[in-house]
Tab-separated table of C-alpha atoms in Angstrom:
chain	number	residue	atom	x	y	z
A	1	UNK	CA	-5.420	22.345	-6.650
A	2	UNK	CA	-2.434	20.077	-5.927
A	3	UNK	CA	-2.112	16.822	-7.539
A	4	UNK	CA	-1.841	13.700	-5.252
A	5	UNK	CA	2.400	13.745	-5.918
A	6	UNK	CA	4.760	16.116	-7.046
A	7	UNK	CA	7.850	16.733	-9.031
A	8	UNK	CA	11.149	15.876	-6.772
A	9	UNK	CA	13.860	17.735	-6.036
A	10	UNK	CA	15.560	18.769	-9.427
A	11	UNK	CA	18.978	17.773	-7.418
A	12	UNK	CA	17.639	14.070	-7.483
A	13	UNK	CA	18.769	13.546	-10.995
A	14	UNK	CA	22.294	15.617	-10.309
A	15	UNK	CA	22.658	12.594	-7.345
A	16	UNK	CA	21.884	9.920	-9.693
A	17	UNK	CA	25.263	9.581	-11.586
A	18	UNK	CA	27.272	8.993	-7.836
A	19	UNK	CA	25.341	5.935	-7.320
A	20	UNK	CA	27.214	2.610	-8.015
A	21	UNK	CA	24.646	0.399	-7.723
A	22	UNK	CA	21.380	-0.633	-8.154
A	23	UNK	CA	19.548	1.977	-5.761
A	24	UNK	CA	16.068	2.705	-4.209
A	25	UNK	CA	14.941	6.715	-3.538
A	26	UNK	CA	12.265	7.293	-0.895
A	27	UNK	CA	11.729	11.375	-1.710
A	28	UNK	CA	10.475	12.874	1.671
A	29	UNK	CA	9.348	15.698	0.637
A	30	UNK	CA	6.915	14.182	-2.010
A	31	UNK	CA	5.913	12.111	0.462
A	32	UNK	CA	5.224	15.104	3.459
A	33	UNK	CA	3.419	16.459	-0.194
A	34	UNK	CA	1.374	13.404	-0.422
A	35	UNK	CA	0.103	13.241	3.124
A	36	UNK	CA	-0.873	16.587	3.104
A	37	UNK	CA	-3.355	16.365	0.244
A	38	UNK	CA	-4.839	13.365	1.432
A	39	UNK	CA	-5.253	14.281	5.420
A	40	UNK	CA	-6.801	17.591	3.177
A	41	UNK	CA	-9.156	15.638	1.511
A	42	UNK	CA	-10.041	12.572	3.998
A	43	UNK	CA	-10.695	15.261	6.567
A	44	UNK	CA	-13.344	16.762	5.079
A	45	UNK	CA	-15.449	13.527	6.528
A	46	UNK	CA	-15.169	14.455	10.491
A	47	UNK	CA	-13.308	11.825	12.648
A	48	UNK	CA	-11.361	10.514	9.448
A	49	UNK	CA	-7.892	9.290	10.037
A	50	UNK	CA	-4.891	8.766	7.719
A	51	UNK	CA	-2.931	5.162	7.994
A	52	UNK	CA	-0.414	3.529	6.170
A	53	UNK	CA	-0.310	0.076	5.388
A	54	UNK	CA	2.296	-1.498	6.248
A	55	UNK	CA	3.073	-3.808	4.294
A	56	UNK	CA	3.774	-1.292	1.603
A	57	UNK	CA	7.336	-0.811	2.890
A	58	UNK	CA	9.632	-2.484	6.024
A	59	UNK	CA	12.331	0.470	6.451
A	60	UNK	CA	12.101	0.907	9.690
A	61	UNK	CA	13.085	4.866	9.269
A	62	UNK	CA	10.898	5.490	6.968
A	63	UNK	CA	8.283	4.190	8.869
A	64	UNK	CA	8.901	6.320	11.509
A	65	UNK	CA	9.088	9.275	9.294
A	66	UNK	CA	5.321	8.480	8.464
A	67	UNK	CA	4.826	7.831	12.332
A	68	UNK	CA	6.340	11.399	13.017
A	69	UNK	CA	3.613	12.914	10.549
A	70	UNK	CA	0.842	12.072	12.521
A	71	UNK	CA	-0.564	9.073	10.754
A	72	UNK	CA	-1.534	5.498	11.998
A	73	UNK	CA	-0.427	2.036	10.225
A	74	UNK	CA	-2.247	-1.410	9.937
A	75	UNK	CA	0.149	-4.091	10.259
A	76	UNK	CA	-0.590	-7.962	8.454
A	77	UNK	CA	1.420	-9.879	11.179
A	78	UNK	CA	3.068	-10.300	14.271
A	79	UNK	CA	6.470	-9.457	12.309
A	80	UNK	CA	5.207	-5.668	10.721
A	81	UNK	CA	3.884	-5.335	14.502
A	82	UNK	CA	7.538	-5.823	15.784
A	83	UNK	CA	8.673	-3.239	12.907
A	84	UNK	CA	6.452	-0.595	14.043
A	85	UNK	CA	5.341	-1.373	17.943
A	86	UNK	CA	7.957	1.445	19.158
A	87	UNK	CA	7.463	4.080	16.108
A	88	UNK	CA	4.974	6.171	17.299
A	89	UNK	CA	1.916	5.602	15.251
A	90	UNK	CA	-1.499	6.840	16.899
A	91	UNK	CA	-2.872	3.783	16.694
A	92	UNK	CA	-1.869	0.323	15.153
A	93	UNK	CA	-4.594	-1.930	13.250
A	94	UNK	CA	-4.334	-5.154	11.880
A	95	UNK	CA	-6.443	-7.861	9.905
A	96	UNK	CA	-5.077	-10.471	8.347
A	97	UNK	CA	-6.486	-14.368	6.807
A	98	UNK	CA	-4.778	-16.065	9.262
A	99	UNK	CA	-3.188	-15.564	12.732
A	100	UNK	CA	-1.674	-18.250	14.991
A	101	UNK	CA	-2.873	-18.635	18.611
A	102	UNK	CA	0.534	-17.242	20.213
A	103	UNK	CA	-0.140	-14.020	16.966
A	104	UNK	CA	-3.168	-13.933	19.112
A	105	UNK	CA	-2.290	-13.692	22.516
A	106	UNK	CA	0.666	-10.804	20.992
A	107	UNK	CA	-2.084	-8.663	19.758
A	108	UNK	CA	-4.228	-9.189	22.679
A	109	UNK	CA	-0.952	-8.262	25.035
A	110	UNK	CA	-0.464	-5.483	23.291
A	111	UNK	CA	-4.575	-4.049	23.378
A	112	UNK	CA	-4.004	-4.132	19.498
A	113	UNK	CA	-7.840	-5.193	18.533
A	114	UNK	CA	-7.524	-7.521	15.576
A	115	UNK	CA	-10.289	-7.927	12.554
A	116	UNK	CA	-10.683	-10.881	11.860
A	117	UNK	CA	-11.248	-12.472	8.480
A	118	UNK	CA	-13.136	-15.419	8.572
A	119	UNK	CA	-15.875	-17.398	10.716
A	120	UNK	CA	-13.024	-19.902	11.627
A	121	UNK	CA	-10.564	-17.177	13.269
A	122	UNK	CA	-13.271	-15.856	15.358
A	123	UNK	CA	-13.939	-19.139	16.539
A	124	UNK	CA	-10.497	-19.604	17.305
A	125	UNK	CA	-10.143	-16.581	19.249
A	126	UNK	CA	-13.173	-17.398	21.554
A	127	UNK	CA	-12.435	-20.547	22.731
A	128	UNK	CA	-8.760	-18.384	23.998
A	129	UNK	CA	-11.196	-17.041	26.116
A	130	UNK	CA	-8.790	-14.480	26.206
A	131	UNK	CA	-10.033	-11.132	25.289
A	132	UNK	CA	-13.563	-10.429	24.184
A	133	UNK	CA	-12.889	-7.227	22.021
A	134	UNK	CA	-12.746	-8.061	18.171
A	135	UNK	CA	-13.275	-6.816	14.790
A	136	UNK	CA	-14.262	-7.955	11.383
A	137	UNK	CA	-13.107	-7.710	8.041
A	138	UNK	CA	-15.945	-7.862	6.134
A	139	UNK	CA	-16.690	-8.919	2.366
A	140	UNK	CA	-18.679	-6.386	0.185
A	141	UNK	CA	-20.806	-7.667	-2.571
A	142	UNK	CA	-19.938	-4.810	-5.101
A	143	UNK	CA	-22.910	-4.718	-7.702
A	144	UNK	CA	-21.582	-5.582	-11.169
A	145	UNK	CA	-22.032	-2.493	-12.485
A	146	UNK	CA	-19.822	-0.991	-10.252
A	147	UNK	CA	-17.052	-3.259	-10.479
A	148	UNK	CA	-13.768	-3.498	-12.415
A	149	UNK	CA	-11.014	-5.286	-12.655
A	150	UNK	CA	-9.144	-3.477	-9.840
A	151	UNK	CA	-11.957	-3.450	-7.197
A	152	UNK	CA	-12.130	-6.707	-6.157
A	153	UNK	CA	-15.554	-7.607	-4.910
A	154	UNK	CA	-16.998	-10.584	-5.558
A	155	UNK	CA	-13.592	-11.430	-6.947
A	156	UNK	CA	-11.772	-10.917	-3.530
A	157	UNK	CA	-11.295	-14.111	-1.097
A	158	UNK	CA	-11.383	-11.987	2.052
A	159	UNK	CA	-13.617	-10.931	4.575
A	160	UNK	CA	-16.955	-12.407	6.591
A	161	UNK	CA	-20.146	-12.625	4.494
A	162	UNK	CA	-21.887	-10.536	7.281
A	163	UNK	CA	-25.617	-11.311	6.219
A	164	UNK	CA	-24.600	-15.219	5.312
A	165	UNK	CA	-23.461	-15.133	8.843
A	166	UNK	CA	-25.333	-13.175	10.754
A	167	UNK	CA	-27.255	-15.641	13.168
A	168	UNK	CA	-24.209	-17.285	14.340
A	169	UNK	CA	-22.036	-13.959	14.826
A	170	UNK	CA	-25.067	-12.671	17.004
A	171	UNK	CA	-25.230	-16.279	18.875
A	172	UNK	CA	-20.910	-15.812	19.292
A	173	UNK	CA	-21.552	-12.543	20.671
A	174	UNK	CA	-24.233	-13.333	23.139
A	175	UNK	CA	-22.683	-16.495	24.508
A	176	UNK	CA	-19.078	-15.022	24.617
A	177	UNK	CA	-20.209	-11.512	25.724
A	178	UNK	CA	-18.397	-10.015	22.631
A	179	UNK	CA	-17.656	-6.785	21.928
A	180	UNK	CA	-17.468	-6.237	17.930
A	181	UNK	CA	-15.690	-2.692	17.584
A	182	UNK	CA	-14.516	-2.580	14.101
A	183	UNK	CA	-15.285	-3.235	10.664
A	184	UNK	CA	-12.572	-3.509	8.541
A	185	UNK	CA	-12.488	-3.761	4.647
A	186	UNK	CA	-9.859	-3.888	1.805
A	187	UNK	CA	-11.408	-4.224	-1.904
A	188	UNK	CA	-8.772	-2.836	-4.265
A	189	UNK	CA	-8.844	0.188	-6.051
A	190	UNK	CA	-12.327	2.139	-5.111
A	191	UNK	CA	-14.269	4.261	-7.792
A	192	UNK	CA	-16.916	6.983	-6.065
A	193	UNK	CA	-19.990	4.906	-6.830
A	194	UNK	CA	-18.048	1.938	-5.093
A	195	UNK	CA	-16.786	3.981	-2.436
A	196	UNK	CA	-20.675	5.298	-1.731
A	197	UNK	CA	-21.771	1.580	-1.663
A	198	UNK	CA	-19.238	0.366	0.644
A	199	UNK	CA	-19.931	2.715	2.909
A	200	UNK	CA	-23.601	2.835	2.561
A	201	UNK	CA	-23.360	-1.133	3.442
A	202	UNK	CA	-20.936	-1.061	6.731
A	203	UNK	CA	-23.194	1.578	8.128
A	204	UNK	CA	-26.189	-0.505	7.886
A	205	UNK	CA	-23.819	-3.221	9.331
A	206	UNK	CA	-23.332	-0.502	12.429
A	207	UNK	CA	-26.569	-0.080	12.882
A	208	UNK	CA	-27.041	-3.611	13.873
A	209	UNK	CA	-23.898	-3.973	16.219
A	210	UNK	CA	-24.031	-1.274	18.512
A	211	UNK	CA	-20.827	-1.803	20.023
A	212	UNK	CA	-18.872	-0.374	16.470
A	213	UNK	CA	-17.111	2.278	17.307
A	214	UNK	CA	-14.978	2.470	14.015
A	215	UNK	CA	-14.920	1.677	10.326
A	216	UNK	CA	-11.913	1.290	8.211
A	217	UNK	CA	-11.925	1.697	4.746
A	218	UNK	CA	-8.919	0.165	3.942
A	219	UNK	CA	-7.021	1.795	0.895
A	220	UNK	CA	-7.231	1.772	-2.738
A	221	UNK	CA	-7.290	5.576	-3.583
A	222	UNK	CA	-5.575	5.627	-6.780
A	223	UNK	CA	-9.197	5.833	-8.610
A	224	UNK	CA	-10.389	8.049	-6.216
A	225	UNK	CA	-7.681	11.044	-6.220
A	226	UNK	CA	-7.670	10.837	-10.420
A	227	UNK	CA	-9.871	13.447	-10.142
A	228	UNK	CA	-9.390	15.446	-6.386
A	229	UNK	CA	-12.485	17.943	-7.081
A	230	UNK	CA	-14.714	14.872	-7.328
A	231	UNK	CA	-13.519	13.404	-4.681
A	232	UNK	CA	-13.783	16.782	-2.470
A	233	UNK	CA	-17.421	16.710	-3.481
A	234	UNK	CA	-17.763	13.134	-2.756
A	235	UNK	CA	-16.034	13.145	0.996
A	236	UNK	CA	-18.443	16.533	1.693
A	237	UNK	CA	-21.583	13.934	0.508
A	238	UNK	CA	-20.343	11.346	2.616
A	239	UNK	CA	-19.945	13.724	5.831
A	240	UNK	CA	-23.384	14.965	6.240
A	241	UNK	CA	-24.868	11.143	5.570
A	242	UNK	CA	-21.830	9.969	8.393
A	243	UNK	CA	-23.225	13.139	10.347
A	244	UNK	CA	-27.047	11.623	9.854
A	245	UNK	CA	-26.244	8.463	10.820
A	246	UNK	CA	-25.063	9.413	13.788
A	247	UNK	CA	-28.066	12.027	14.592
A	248	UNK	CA	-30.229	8.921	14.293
A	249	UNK	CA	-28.152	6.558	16.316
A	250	UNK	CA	-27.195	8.413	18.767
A	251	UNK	CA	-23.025	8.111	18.869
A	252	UNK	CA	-19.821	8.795	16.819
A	253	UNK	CA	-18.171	6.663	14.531
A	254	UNK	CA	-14.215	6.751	13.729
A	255	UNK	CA	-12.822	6.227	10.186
A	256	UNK	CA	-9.835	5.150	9.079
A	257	UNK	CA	-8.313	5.262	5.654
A	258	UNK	CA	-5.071	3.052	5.437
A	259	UNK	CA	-3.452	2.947	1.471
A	260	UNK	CA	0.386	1.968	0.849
A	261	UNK	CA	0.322	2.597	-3.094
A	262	UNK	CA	-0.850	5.980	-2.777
A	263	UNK	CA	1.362	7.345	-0.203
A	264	UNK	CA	4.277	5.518	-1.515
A	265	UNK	CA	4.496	4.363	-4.724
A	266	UNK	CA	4.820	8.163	-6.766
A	267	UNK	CA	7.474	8.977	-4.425
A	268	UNK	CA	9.900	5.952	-4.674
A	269	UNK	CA	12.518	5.931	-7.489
A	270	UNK	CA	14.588	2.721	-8.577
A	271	UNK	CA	17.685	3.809	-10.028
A	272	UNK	CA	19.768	1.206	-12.579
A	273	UNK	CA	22.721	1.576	-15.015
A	274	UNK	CA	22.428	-0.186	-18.520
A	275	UNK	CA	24.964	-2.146	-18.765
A	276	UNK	CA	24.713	-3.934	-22.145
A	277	UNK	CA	22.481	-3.480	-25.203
A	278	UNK	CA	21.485	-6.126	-27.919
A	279	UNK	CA	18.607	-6.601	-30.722
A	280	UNK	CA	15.812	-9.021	-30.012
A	281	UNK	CA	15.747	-10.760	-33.158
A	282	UNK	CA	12.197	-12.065	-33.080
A	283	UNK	CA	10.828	-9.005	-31.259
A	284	UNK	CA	12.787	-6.943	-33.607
A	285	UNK	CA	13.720	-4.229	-30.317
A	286	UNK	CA	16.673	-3.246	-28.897
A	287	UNK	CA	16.929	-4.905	-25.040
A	288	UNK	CA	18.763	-2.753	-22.658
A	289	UNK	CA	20.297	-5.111	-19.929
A	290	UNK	CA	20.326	-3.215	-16.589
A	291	UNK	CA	21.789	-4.119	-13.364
A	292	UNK	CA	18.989	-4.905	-11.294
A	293	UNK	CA	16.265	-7.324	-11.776
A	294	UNK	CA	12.658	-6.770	-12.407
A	295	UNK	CA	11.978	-10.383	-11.751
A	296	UNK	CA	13.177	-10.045	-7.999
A	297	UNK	CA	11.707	-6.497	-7.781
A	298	UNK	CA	8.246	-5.572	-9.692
A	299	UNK	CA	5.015	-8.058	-9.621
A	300	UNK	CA	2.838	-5.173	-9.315
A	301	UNK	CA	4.674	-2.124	-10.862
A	302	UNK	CA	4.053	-0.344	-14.025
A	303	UNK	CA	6.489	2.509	-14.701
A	304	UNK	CA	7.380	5.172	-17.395
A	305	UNK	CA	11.627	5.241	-17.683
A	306	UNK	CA	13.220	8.562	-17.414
A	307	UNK	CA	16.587	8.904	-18.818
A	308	UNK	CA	19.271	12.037	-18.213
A	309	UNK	CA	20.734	12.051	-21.719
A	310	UNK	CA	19.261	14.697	-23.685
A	311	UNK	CA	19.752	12.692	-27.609
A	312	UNK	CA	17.700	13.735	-30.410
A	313	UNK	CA	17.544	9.789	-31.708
A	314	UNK	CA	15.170	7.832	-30.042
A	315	UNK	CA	14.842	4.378	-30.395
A	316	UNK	CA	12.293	1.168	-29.528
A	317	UNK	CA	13.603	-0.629	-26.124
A	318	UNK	CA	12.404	-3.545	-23.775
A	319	UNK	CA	14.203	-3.181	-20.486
A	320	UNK	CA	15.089	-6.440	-19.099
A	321	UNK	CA	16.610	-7.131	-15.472
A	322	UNK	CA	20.028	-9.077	-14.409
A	323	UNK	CA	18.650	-13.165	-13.901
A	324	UNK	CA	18.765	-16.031	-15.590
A	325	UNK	CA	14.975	-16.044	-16.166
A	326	UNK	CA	13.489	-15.246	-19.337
A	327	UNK	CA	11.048	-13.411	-18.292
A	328	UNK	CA	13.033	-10.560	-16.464
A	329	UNK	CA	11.907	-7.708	-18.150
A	330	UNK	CA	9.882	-4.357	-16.744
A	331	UNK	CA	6.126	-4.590	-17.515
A	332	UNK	CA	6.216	-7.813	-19.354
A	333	UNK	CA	8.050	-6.760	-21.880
A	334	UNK	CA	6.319	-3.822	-22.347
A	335	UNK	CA	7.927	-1.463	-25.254
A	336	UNK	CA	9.374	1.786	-25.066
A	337	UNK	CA	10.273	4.795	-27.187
A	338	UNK	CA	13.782	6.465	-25.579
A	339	UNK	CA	16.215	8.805	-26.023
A	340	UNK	CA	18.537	6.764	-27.684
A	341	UNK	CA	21.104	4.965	-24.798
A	342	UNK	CA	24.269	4.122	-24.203
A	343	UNK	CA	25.679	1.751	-22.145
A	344	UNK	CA	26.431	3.349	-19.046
A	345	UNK	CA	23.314	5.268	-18.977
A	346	UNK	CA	21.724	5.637	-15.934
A	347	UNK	CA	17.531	5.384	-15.949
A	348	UNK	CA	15.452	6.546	-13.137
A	349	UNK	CA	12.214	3.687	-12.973
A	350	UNK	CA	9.533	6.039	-11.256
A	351	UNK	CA	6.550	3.990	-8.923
A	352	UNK	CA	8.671	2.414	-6.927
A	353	UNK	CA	8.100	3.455	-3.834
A	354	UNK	CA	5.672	0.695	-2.671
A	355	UNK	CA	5.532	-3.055	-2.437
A	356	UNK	CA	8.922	-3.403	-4.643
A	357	UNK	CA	11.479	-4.424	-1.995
A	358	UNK	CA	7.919	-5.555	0.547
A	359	UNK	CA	7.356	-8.252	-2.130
A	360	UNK	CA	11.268	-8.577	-3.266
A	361	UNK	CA	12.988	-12.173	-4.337
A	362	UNK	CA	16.418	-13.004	-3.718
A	363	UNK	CA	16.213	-15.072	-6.940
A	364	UNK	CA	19.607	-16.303	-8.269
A	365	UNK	CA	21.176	-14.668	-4.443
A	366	UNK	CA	21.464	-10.910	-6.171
A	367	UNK	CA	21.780	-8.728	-3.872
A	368	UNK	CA	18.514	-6.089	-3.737
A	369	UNK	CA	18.956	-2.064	-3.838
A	370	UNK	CA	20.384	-0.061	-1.611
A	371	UNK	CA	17.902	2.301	-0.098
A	372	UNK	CA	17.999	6.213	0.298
A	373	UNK	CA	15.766	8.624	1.302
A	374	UNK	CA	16.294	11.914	-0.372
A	375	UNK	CA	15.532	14.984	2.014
A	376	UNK	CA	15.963	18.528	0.975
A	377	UNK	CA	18.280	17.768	-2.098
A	378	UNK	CA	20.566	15.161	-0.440
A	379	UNK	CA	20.584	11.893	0.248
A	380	UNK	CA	20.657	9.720	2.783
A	381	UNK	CA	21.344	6.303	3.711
A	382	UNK	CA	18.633	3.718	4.604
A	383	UNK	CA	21.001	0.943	5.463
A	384	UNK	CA	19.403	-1.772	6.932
A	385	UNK	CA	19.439	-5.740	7.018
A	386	UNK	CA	16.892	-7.580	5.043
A	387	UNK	CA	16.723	-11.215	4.858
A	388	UNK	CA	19.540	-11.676	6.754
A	389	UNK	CA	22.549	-9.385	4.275
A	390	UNK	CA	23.036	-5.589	5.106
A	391	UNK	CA	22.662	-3.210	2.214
A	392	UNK	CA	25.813	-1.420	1.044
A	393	UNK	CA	26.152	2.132	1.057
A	394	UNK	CA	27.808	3.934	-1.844
């Protein structure tokens, strides 16, 4: 059974030595890989959809390469909206903690239902008066026992505490002749027993509202694809109670599943030359400088370096990015044991592919990786402007 990525192109590492500068690799085929095993998996629950969220990644091209492979997207603003209005995607979601009146009326314009995040939005949007389709993001109480430190439940600042609430959405929705078609949630990384709760609890939430017509479950599938026979098992379970459910209430509910990480991050390489080496002296480790920064780059990313020299000697490294702030190193200084490197070496930083250049700083005005997509053993340019200066090509 396929794992959730595979191995890229063997040619990627031939490419790596033409690049001059600090460079981001999308690898379309690992991603076309990637989609496939999920839509495999997530369609084993009938009327289960595939999304990408959005703010995972801003290329425009790439985004419509996911928009050409059938998927949909959520989108956290009026901005991502613009990105992706005219790619293609079945269907465009979005939820966010805060919109602006005119973010609104855009969504509303556009019949792009949002789910809303708090009691105060959905006041907001009433007294528009302008639409009377909505949805909510909704906050799951995640037992104890069943969370972690990636799940966020009880942890997580977003969503409507349905039950807390429940009198005054039902008085909303009878004075404003609301319809509430979504449910929307977002809790981090989801373990099976999670997964069964949250979904156990927004179908008792669509029992109550009969006007839901679909449930997203939001992403957070790292956990879940660890272990892809499991989760087969677990998606089959979830089917016949979703086919139950609907038996007993007498019409069909859509689901979406929207991740970023999972579709992106194993198939995005960050490519960087070392450029200088020196010892640490209180650390005692050898600090290899590289050209790009980790500062302006990585706040969520974990990665294991991959070098092309083939040396025997290996040695202890930090790797530690090109600002002027101390604490510019990959993984928080995090230690390595490499081949040992020269300067001049290139390294290939795998998990990339998400939320680096989403979440990117222009700290100290460096400028940020080119980007390349790398599509049947060549590669191809990305360029595109971000924050107002073009990226280079080779």
């Amino acid at each position: 059974m396929d794992h959730l990525y595979k191995q890229p192109d063997g040619k990627l590492f031939e490419l790596v030595n033409q690049l001059k500068e600090p460079t981001m690799i999308y690898d379309l085929d690992g991603i076309k890989h990637t989609v496939r095993v999920l839509k495999e998996d997530i369609e084993l629950i009938d009327n289960a959809f595939l999304h990408l969220a959005v703010k995972a990644i801003h290329n425009k091209e790439m985004l419509n390469h996911f928009a050409h492979l059938g998927l949909g997207c959520d989108v956290a603003s009026v901005g991502e909206y613009r990105l992706v209005h005219d790619s293609g995607f079945r269907k465009i979601t979005t939820t966010s903690p805060y919109y602006s009146r005119d973010s609104m009326s855009t969504f509303v314009e556009n019949d792009i239902v949002m789910d809303l995040d708090s009691m105060d939005q959905l006041n907001d949007f009433v007294e528009m008066g302008y639409s009377k389709e909505v949805g909510l993001r909704i906050a799951i109480p995640i037992p104890e026992e069943m969370d972690t430190i990636a799940t966020f439940g009880l942890d997580s600042r977003f969503g409507i505490d349905f039950y807390e609430n429940k009198d005054e959405l039902v008085r909303l929705k009878e004075t404003y002749d609301l319809t509430i078609s979504n449910l929307h949630i977002h809790t981090g990384q989801s373990t099976g027993a999670s997964f069964q709760f949250k979904l156990n609890y927004l179908l008792d939430i669509a029992s109550q509202i009969d006007t839901i017509k679909t449930i997203n479950l939001g992403g957070g599938l790292f956990y879940l694809f660890h272990n892809r026979e499991e989760t087969r098992e677990l998606f089959k379970e979830m089917n016949l109670l979703i086919r139950n459910w609907e038996n007993v209430h007498g019409r069909k509910l859509e689901f979406i599943f929207e991740p970023g990480g999972a579709l992106l991050a194993g198939n995005g390489y960050l490519i960087s030359e070392i450029v200088s080496k020196k010892v640490h002296k209180k650390r005692n480790v050898t600090m290899l400088q590289c050209d790009t920064s980790f500062w302006n780059l990585s706040p969520w990313i974990r990665s294991n370096p991959i070098f092309l020299n083939r040396s025997d000697e290996v040695e202890r490294v930090v790797f530690v990015g090109n600002t002027l702030f101390e604490g510019d190193s990959l993984s928080d200084f995090k230690e390595y044991e490499v081949p040992k490197v020269k300067r001049g070496d290139k390294v290939l930083f795998p998990a990339f592919g998400a939320y680096a250049l989403t979440n990117a700083r222009r700290f100290n005005r460096l400028n940020l990786p080119n980007q390349y997509v790398l599509i049947d053993g060549e590669i191809h340019s990305l360029e595109e402007e971000i924050r107002g200066e073009p990226f280079h090509s080779v």
